[in-house]
Amino acid sequence: MSKRKIIKIDDAKCNGCGLCIPNCPEGALQIIDGKARLISDLFCDGLGACIGHCPEGAIITEEREAEPYNEKKVMENIVKQGKNTIIAHLKHLKEHNETEYFQQATEVLKKKNIEIPHEAISGGHGPLPCGCPGTMVKDFSAEDKDSTQKQGKTASMPSQLRQWPVQINLVPPFAPYLNNADLLIAADCVPFAYADFHNELLKGKILLVGCPKLDDISVYEEKFNQIFKNNNVKSLTYVRMEVPCCFGMVPVLKKAIAASGKEIPFEEIVISIKGQMKPKLTER
């Protein structure tokens, strides 16, 4: 076991001024419950760039024996600091795309019967890192989708969309509406071709849309790996056009399901270029 330097914060001296935060290039510090916290050993290089910016002298570096980074051991310490520190740490892992460490952290929480704060870490109260308000995660599944029956036959048909955004590349893998969801993955030509898309295919499901021909399929593979591993997906339906290029999504989805180690029911639906549903192909 080798030693390495890492910062240490004296809670008694820290007044929560936050001057250390912008001077931590790794983003390892946050003010939580009025005190500066090192939210993850993983992102502290021990160089102490933050030290000179603490007016109270509350930050020092210490050298201690350290095993190779172990998320489960780190999480054991994080848990002791309370819910807000847990949320900050999980957000930190997610923002740095540390999917494996995130999974290990949530396993610790499950063993301790601590609720995983999916909504708090999902970023659902603001836009994605690109900054565009149009990517803000929204869940409106609780709204009434049967208003036509109340308004009469002359009323326009309501949308069955339950969330936003819908593009595969924009949906965060930890969005709260993905958990315990029936997912509908749709090739983006399908809603234009199939007239009853909303009522027959989309109703009651969470929608993800993309084009396996024009988009980067390798990005899809990683996205679905994260979604299936970190959420309880109740079922998966892929609806595509009959053209060959649409088939490219099928092996990606099946590979991601297999990698998750979960039994996720899968169904494939094919729509003809004339807008007709063809006989169902695969179910498992």
PDB file of N, CA and C in Angstrom, residues 31-106:
ATOM      1  N   ILE A  31     -19.606  23.467  -0.683  1.00  0.00           N
ATOM      2  CA  ILE A  31     -20.109  23.905   0.618  1.00  0.00           C
ATOM      3  C   ILE A  31     -21.417  23.165   0.867  1.00  0.00           C
ATOM      4  N   ILE A  32     -21.438  22.346   1.902  1.00  0.00           N
ATOM      5  CA  ILE A  32     -22.619  21.552   2.242  1.00  0.00           C
ATOM      6  C   ILE A  32     -22.882  21.699   3.736  1.00  0.00           C
ATOM      7  N   ASP A  33     -24.106  22.076   4.051  1.00  0.00           N
ATOM      8  CA  ASP A  33     -24.482  22.290   5.458  1.00  0.00           C
ATOM      9  C   ASP A  33     -23.544  23.269   6.152  1.00  0.00           C
ATOM     10  N   GLY A  34     -23.121  24.300   5.404  1.00  0.00           N
ATOM     11  CA  GLY A  34     -22.326  25.368   5.996  1.00  0.00           C
ATOM     12  C   GLY A  34     -20.855  25.080   6.172  1.00  0.00           C
ATOM     13  N   LYS A  35     -20.365  23.961   5.640  1.00  0.00           N
ATOM     14  CA  LYS A  35     -18.951  23.616   5.762  1.00  0.00           C
ATOM     15  C   LYS A  35     -18.405  23.173   4.398  1.00  0.00           C
ATOM     16  N   ALA A  36     -17.126  23.442   4.164  1.00  0.00           N
ATOM     17  CA  ALA A  36     -16.474  22.932   2.958  1.00  0.00           C
ATOM     18  C   ALA A  36     -16.314  21.432   3.093  1.00  0.00           C
ATOM     19  N   ARG A  37     -16.662  20.724   2.051  1.00  0.00           N
ATOM     20  CA  ARG A  37     -16.558  19.262   2.065  1.00  0.00           C
ATOM     21  C   ARG A  37     -15.764  18.779   0.864  1.00  0.00           C
ATOM     22  N   LEU A  38     -14.921  17.797   1.099  1.00  0.00           N
ATOM     23  CA  LEU A  38     -14.267  17.075   0.010  1.00  0.00           C
ATOM     24  C   LEU A  38     -15.243  15.982  -0.393  1.00  0.00           C
ATOM     25  N   ILE A  39     -15.925  16.167  -1.518  1.00  0.00           N
ATOM     26  CA  ILE A  39     -17.007  15.240  -1.851  1.00  0.00           C
ATOM     27  C   ILE A  39     -16.512  13.950  -2.488  1.00  0.00           C
ATOM     28  N   SER A  40     -15.243  13.911  -2.927  1.00  0.00           N
ATOM     29  CA  SER A  40     -14.717  12.659  -3.461  1.00  0.00           C
ATOM     30  C   SER A  40     -13.197  12.681  -3.472  1.00  0.00           C
ATOM     31  N   ASP A  41     -12.581  11.663  -2.848  1.00  0.00           N
ATOM     32  CA  ASP A  41     -11.127  11.527  -2.907  1.00  0.00           C
ATOM     33  C   ASP A  41     -10.660  11.399  -4.350  1.00  0.00           C
ATOM     34  N   LEU A  42     -11.520  10.839  -5.196  1.00  0.00           N
ATOM     35  CA  LEU A  42     -11.158  10.544  -6.582  1.00  0.00           C
ATOM     36  C   LEU A  42     -10.648  11.777  -7.319  1.00  0.00           C
ATOM     37  N   PHE A  43     -11.230  12.942  -7.010  1.00  0.00           N
ATOM     38  CA  PHE A  43     -10.909  14.141  -7.782  1.00  0.00           C
ATOM     39  C   PHE A  43      -9.971  15.101  -7.054  1.00  0.00           C
ATOM     40  N   CYS A  44      -9.388  14.649  -5.964  1.00  0.00           N
ATOM     41  CA  CYS A  44      -8.414  15.480  -5.242  1.00  0.00           C
ATOM     42  C   CYS A  44      -7.006  15.008  -5.578  1.00  0.00           C
ATOM     43  N   ASP A  45      -6.214  15.894  -6.202  1.00  0.00           N
ATOM     44  CA  ASP A  45      -4.866  15.489  -6.586  1.00  0.00           C
ATOM     45  C   ASP A  45      -3.854  15.723  -5.457  1.00  0.00           C
ATOM     46  N   GLY A  46      -4.301  16.319  -4.354  1.00  0.00           N
ATOM     47  CA  GLY A  46      -3.418  16.526  -3.210  1.00  0.00           C
ATOM     48  C   GLY A  46      -2.416  17.649  -3.366  1.00  0.00           C
ATOM     49  N   LEU A  47      -2.505  18.418  -4.464  1.00  0.00           N
ATOM     50  CA  LEU A  47      -1.552  19.495  -4.696  1.00  0.00           C
ATOM     51  C   LEU A  47      -1.875  20.737  -3.869  1.00  0.00           C
ATOM     52  N   GLY A  48      -3.101  20.816  -3.371  1.00  0.00           N
ATOM     53  CA  GLY A  48      -3.454  21.889  -2.436  1.00  0.00           C
ATOM     54  C   GLY A  48      -3.616  23.259  -3.038  1.00  0.00           C
ATOM     55  N   ALA A  49      -4.108  23.331  -4.272  1.00  0.00           N
ATOM     56  CA  ALA A  49      -4.317  24.645  -4.890  1.00  0.00           C
ATOM     57  C   ALA A  49      -5.303  25.487  -4.098  1.00  0.00           C
ATOM     58  N   CYS A  50      -6.164  24.827  -3.332  1.00  0.00           N
ATOM     59  CA  CYS A  50      -7.194  25.538  -2.565  1.00  0.00           C
ATOM     60  C   CYS A  50      -6.680  26.088  -1.247  1.00  0.00           C
ATOM     61  N   ILE A  51      -5.554  25.573  -0.766  1.00  0.00           N
ATOM     62  CA  ILE A  51      -5.109  25.875   0.601  1.00  0.00           C
ATOM     63  C   ILE A  51      -4.878  27.357   0.843  1.00  0.00           C
ATOM     64  N   GLY A  52      -4.181  28.009  -0.072  1.00  0.00           N
ATOM     65  CA  GLY A  52      -3.831  29.418   0.125  1.00  0.00           C
ATOM     66  C   GLY A  52      -5.020  30.358   0.065  1.00  0.00           C
ATOM     67  N   HIS A  53      -6.182  29.858  -0.306  1.00  0.00           N
ATOM     68  CA  HIS A  53      -7.366  30.700  -0.434  1.00  0.00           C
ATOM     69  C   HIS A  53      -8.301  30.574   0.764  1.00  0.00           C
ATOM     70  N   CYS A  54      -7.892  29.808   1.770  1.00  0.00           N
ATOM     71  CA  CYS A  54      -8.712  29.662   2.976  1.00  0.00           C
ATOM     72  C   CYS A  54      -8.238  30.657   4.022  1.00  0.00           C
ATOM     73  N   PRO A  55      -9.050  31.666   4.365  1.00  0.00           N
ATOM     74  CA  PRO A  55      -8.619  32.683   5.334  1.00  0.00           C
ATOM     75  C   PRO A  55      -8.537  32.169   6.765  1.00  0.00           C
ATOM     76  N   GLU A  56      -9.116  31.002   7.016  1.00  0.00           N
ATOM     77  CA  GLU A  56      -9.130  30.466   8.377  1.00  0.00           C
ATOM     78  C   GLU A  56      -8.067  29.386   8.595  1.00  0.00           C
ATOM     79  N   GLY A  57      -7.328  29.051   7.553  1.00  0.00           N
ATOM     80  CA  GLY A  57      -6.320  27.997   7.686  1.00  0.00           C
ATOM     81  C   GLY A  57      -6.933  26.636   7.986  1.00  0.00           C
ATOM     82  N   ALA A  58      -8.145  26.411   7.453  1.00  0.00           N
ATOM     83  CA  ALA A  58      -8.858  25.170   7.766  1.00  0.00           C
ATOM     84  C   ALA A  58      -8.472  24.001   6.859  1.00  0.00           C
ATOM     85  N   ILE A  59      -7.698  24.300   5.779  1.00  0.00           N
ATOM     86  CA  ILE A  59      -7.352  23.240   4.831  1.00  0.00           C
ATOM     87  C   ILE A  59      -5.859  22.955   4.893  1.00  0.00           C
ATOM     88  N   ILE A  60      -5.522  21.700   5.051  1.00  0.00           N
ATOM     89  CA  ILE A  60      -4.129  21.267   5.035  1.00  0.00           C
ATOM     90  C   ILE A  60      -4.024  20.043   4.129  1.00  0.00           C
ATOM     91  N   THR A  61      -2.817  19.661   3.822  1.00  0.00           N
ATOM     92  CA  THR A  61      -2.627  18.389   3.127  1.00  0.00           C
ATOM     93  C   THR A  61      -2.028  17.396   4.119  1.00  0.00           C
ATOM     94  N   GLU A  62      -2.474  16.179   4.000  1.00  0.00           N
ATOM     95  CA  GLU A  62      -1.901  15.121   4.830  1.00  0.00           C
ATOM     96  C   GLU A  62      -1.476  13.980   3.915  1.00  0.00           C
ATOM     97  N   GLU A  63      -0.492  13.266   4.356  1.00  0.00           N
ATOM     98  CA  GLU A  63      -0.032  12.101   3.597  1.00  0.00           C
ATOM     99  C   GLU A  63      -0.426  10.851   4.369  1.00  0.00           C
ATOM    100  N   ARG A  64      -1.168  10.014   3.698  1.00  0.00           N
ATOM    101  CA  ARG A  64      -1.620   8.796   4.374  1.00  0.00           C
ATOM    102  C   ARG A  64      -1.567   7.618   3.417  1.00  0.00           C
ATOM    103  N   GLU A  65      -1.503   6.437   4.015  1.00  0.00           N
ATOM    104  CA  GLU A  65      -1.529   5.246   3.194  1.00  0.00           C
ATOM    105  C   GLU A  65      -2.876   5.153   2.487  1.00  0.00           C
ATOM    106  N   ALA A  66      -2.828   4.842   1.212  1.00  0.00           N
ATOM    107  CA  ALA A  66      -4.068   4.782   0.432  1.00  0.00           C
ATOM    108  C   ALA A  66      -4.014   3.637  -0.560  1.00  0.00           C
ATOM    109  N   GLU A  67      -5.047   2.824  -0.511  1.00  0.00           N
ATOM    110  CA  GLU A  67      -5.187   1.769  -1.508  1.00  0.00           C
ATOM    111  C   GLU A  67      -5.632   2.401  -2.821  1.00  0.00           C
ATOM    112  N   PRO A  68      -5.555   1.644  -3.906  1.00  0.00           N
ATOM    113  CA  PRO A  68      -6.144   2.150  -5.158  1.00  0.00           C
ATOM    114  C   PRO A  68      -7.583   2.562  -4.889  1.00  0.00           C
ATOM    115  N   TYR A  69      -8.033   3.589  -5.581  1.00  0.00           N
ATOM    116  CA  TYR A  69      -9.334   4.186  -5.284  1.00  0.00           C
ATOM    117  C   TYR A  69     -10.422   3.125  -5.148  1.00  0.00           C
ATOM    118  N   ASN A  70     -11.162   3.224  -4.084  1.00  0.00           N
ATOM    119  CA  ASN A  70     -12.220   2.258  -3.787  1.00  0.00           C
ATOM    120  C   ASN A  70     -13.493   3.029  -3.476  1.00  0.00           C
ATOM    121  N   GLU A  71     -14.398   3.075  -4.437  1.00  0.00           N
ATOM    122  CA  GLU A  71     -15.617   3.870  -4.282  1.00  0.00           C
ATOM    123  C   GLU A  71     -16.459   3.414  -3.102  1.00  0.00           C
ATOM    124  N   LYS A  72     -16.492   2.113  -2.858  1.00  0.00           N
ATOM    125  CA  LYS A  72     -17.324   1.615  -1.759  1.00  0.00           C
ATOM    126  C   LYS A  72     -16.814   2.116  -0.412  1.00  0.00           C
ATOM    127  N   LYS A  73     -15.480   2.156  -0.241  1.00  0.00           N
ATOM    128  CA  LYS A  73     -14.929   2.653   1.018  1.00  0.00           C
ATOM    129  C   LYS A  73     -15.163   4.155   1.158  1.00  0.00           C
ATOM    130  N   VAL A  74     -15.015   4.877   0.033  1.00  0.00           N
ATOM    131  CA  VAL A  74     -15.271   6.315   0.070  1.00  0.00           C
ATOM    132  C   VAL A  74     -16.728   6.575   0.435  1.00  0.00           C
ATOM    133  N   MET A  75     -17.628   5.785  -0.140  1.00  0.00           N
ATOM    134  CA  MET A  75     -19.055   5.983   0.108  1.00  0.00           C
ATOM    135  C   MET A  75     -19.407   5.715   1.566  1.00  0.00           C
ATOM    136  N   GLU A  76     -18.696   4.794   2.193  1.00  0.00           N
ATOM    137  CA  GLU A  76     -18.926   4.526   3.614  1.00  0.00           C
ATOM    138  C   GLU A  76     -18.704   5.802   4.430  1.00  0.00           C
ATOM    139  N   ASN A  77     -17.696   6.578   4.049  1.00  0.00           N
ATOM    140  CA  ASN A  77     -17.426   7.837   4.747  1.00  0.00           C
ATOM    141  C   ASN A  77     -18.423   8.924   4.352  1.00  0.00           C
ATOM    142  N   ILE A  78     -18.796   8.943   3.082  1.00  0.00           N
ATOM    143  CA  ILE A  78     -19.751   9.947   2.592  1.00  0.00           C
ATOM    144  C   ILE A  78     -21.080   9.821   3.328  1.00  0.00           C
ATOM    145  N   VAL A  79     -21.517   8.591   3.538  1.00  0.00           N
ATOM    146  CA  VAL A  79     -22.808   8.339   4.186  1.00  0.00           C
ATOM    147  C   VAL A  79     -22.870   9.004   5.567  1.00  0.00           C
ATOM    148  N   LYS A  80     -21.761   8.997   6.271  1.00  0.00           N
ATOM    149  CA  LYS A  80     -21.719   9.558   7.625  1.00  0.00           C
ATOM    150  C   LYS A  80     -21.962  11.067   7.627  1.00  0.00           C
ATOM    151  N   GLN A  81     -21.729  11.715   6.481  1.00  0.00           N
ATOM    152  CA  GLN A  81     -21.852  13.171   6.415  1.00  0.00           C
ATOM    153  C   GLN A  81     -23.261  13.640   6.078  1.00  0.00           C
ATOM    154  N   GLY A  82     -24.175  12.712   5.847  1.00  0.00           N
ATOM    155  CA  GLY A  82     -25.570  13.084   5.642  1.00  0.00           C
ATOM    156  C   GLY A  82     -26.030  13.120   4.203  1.00  0.00           C
ATOM    157  N   LYS A  83     -27.340  13.311   4.031  1.00  0.00           N
ATOM    158  CA  LYS A  83     -28.003  13.221   2.737  1.00  0.00           C
ATOM    159  C   LYS A  83     -27.450  14.205   1.711  1.00  0.00           C
ATOM    160  N   ASN A  84     -27.236  15.458   2.121  1.00  0.00           N
ATOM    161  CA  ASN A  84     -26.780  16.467   1.171  1.00  0.00           C
ATOM    162  C   ASN A  84     -25.415  16.133   0.595  1.00  0.00           C
ATOM    163  N   THR A  85     -24.530  15.560   1.426  1.00  0.00           N
ATOM    164  CA  THR A  85     -23.210  15.173   0.943  1.00  0.00           C
ATOM    165  C   THR A  85     -23.318  13.965   0.012  1.00  0.00           C
ATOM    166  N   ILE A  86     -24.225  13.057   0.310  1.00  0.00           N
ATOM    167  CA  ILE A  86     -24.459  11.906  -0.582  1.00  0.00           C
ATOM    168  C   ILE A  86     -24.893  12.390  -1.954  1.00  0.00           C
ATOM    169  N   ILE A  87     -25.861  13.313  -1.985  1.00  0.00           N
ATOM    170  CA  ILE A  87     -26.360  13.838  -3.255  1.00  0.00           C
ATOM    171  C   ILE A  87     -25.243  14.529  -4.029  1.00  0.00           C
ATOM    172  N   ALA A  88     -24.450  15.344  -3.327  1.00  0.00           N
ATOM    173  CA  ALA A  88     -23.366  16.069  -3.991  1.00  0.00           C
ATOM    174  C   ALA A  88     -22.342  15.105  -4.591  1.00  0.00           C
ATOM    175  N   HIS A  89     -22.032  14.049  -3.860  1.00  0.00           N
ATOM    176  CA  HIS A  89     -21.056  13.072  -4.339  1.00  0.00           C
ATOM    177  C   HIS A  89     -21.577  12.331  -5.568  1.00  0.00           C
ATOM    178  N   LEU A  90     -22.837  11.900  -5.518  1.00  0.00           N
ATOM    179  CA  LEU A  90     -23.408  11.180  -6.656  1.00  0.00           C
ATOM    180  C   LEU A  90     -23.496  12.072  -7.890  1.00  0.00           C
ATOM    181  N   LYS A  91     -23.857  13.330  -7.684  1.00  0.00           N
ATOM    182  CA  LYS A  91     -23.878  14.277  -8.802  1.00  0.00           C
ATOM    183  C   LYS A  91     -22.488  14.435  -9.402  1.00  0.00           C
ATOM    184  N   HIS A  92     -21.498  14.498  -8.527  1.00  0.00           N
ATOM    185  CA  HIS A  92     -20.112  14.669  -8.962  1.00  0.00           C
ATOM    186  C   HIS A  92     -19.684  13.496  -9.843  1.00  0.00           C
ATOM    187  N   LEU A  93     -20.009  12.288  -9.436  1.00  0.00           N
ATOM    188  CA  LEU A  93     -19.673  11.109 -10.236  1.00  0.00           C
ATOM    189  C   LEU A  93     -20.380  11.138 -11.579  1.00  0.00           C
ATOM    190  N   LYS A  94     -21.655  11.521 -11.551  1.00  0.00           N
ATOM    191  CA  LYS A  94     -22.430  11.547 -12.790  1.00  0.00           C
ATOM    192  C   LYS A  94     -21.878  12.580 -13.758  1.00  0.00           C
ATOM    193  N   GLU A  95     -21.553  13.761 -13.254  1.00  0.00           N
ATOM    194  CA  GLU A  95     -21.060  14.840 -14.111  1.00  0.00           C
ATOM    195  C   GLU A  95     -19.726  14.492 -14.761  1.00  0.00           C
ATOM    196  N   HIS A  96     -18.949  13.607 -14.111  1.00  0.00           N
ATOM    197  CA  HIS A  96     -17.666  13.180 -14.670  1.00  0.00           C
ATOM    198  C   HIS A  96     -17.777  11.843 -15.394  1.00  0.00           C
ATOM    199  N   ASN A  97     -19.029  11.415 -15.643  1.00  0.00           N
ATOM    200  CA  ASN A  97     -19.298  10.172 -16.391  1.00  0.00           C
ATOM    201  C   ASN A  97     -18.632   8.947 -15.766  1.00  0.00           C
ATOM    202  N   GLU A  98     -18.532   8.958 -14.426  1.00  0.00           N
ATOM    203  CA  GLU A  98     -17.958   7.810 -13.718  1.00  0.00           C
ATOM    204  C   GLU A  98     -19.073   6.805 -13.407  1.00  0.00           C
ATOM    205  N   THR A  99     -19.575   6.169 -14.464  1.00  0.00           N
ATOM    206  CA  THR A  99     -20.735   5.285 -14.334  1.00  0.00           C
ATOM    207  C   THR A  99     -20.462   4.102 -13.411  1.00  0.00           C
ATOM    208  N   GLU A 100     -19.297   3.512 -13.540  1.00  0.00           N
ATOM    209  CA  GLU A 100     -18.978   2.334 -12.720  1.00  0.00           C
ATOM    210  C   GLU A 100     -18.925   2.700 -11.242  1.00  0.00           C
ATOM    211  N   TYR A 101     -18.276   3.826 -10.933  1.00  0.00           N
ATOM    212  CA  TYR A 101     -18.207   4.258  -9.541  1.00  0.00           C
ATOM    213  C   TYR A 101     -19.592   4.624  -9.017  1.00  0.00           C
ATOM    214  N   PHE A 102     -20.423   5.240  -9.876  1.00  0.00           N
ATOM    215  CA  PHE A 102     -21.783   5.585  -9.474  1.00  0.00           C
ATOM    216  C   PHE A 102     -22.555   4.323  -9.092  1.00  0.00           C
ATOM    217  N   GLN A 103     -22.385   3.278  -9.885  1.00  0.00           N
ATOM    218  CA  GLN A 103     -23.072   2.017  -9.603  1.00  0.00           C
ATOM    219  C   GLN A 103     -22.617   1.440  -8.267  1.00  0.00           C
ATOM    220  N   GLN A 104     -21.315   1.502  -8.013  1.00  0.00           N
ATOM    221  CA  GLN A 104     -20.779   0.992  -6.752  1.00  0.00           C
ATOM    222  C   GLN A 104     -21.307   1.806  -5.568  1.00  0.00           C
ATOM    223  N   ALA A 105     -21.426   3.119  -5.763  1.00  0.00           N
ATOM    224  CA  ALA A 105     -21.929   3.978  -4.690  1.00  0.00           C
ATOM    225  C   ALA A 105     -23.382   3.655  -4.356  1.00  0.00           C
ATOM    226  N   THR A 106     -24.193   3.461  -5.379  1.00  0.00           N
ATOM    227  CA  THR A 106     -25.605   3.150  -5.134  1.00  0.00           C
ATOM    228  C   THR A 106     -25.779   1.774  -4.502  1.00  0.00           C
TER     229      THR A 106
END
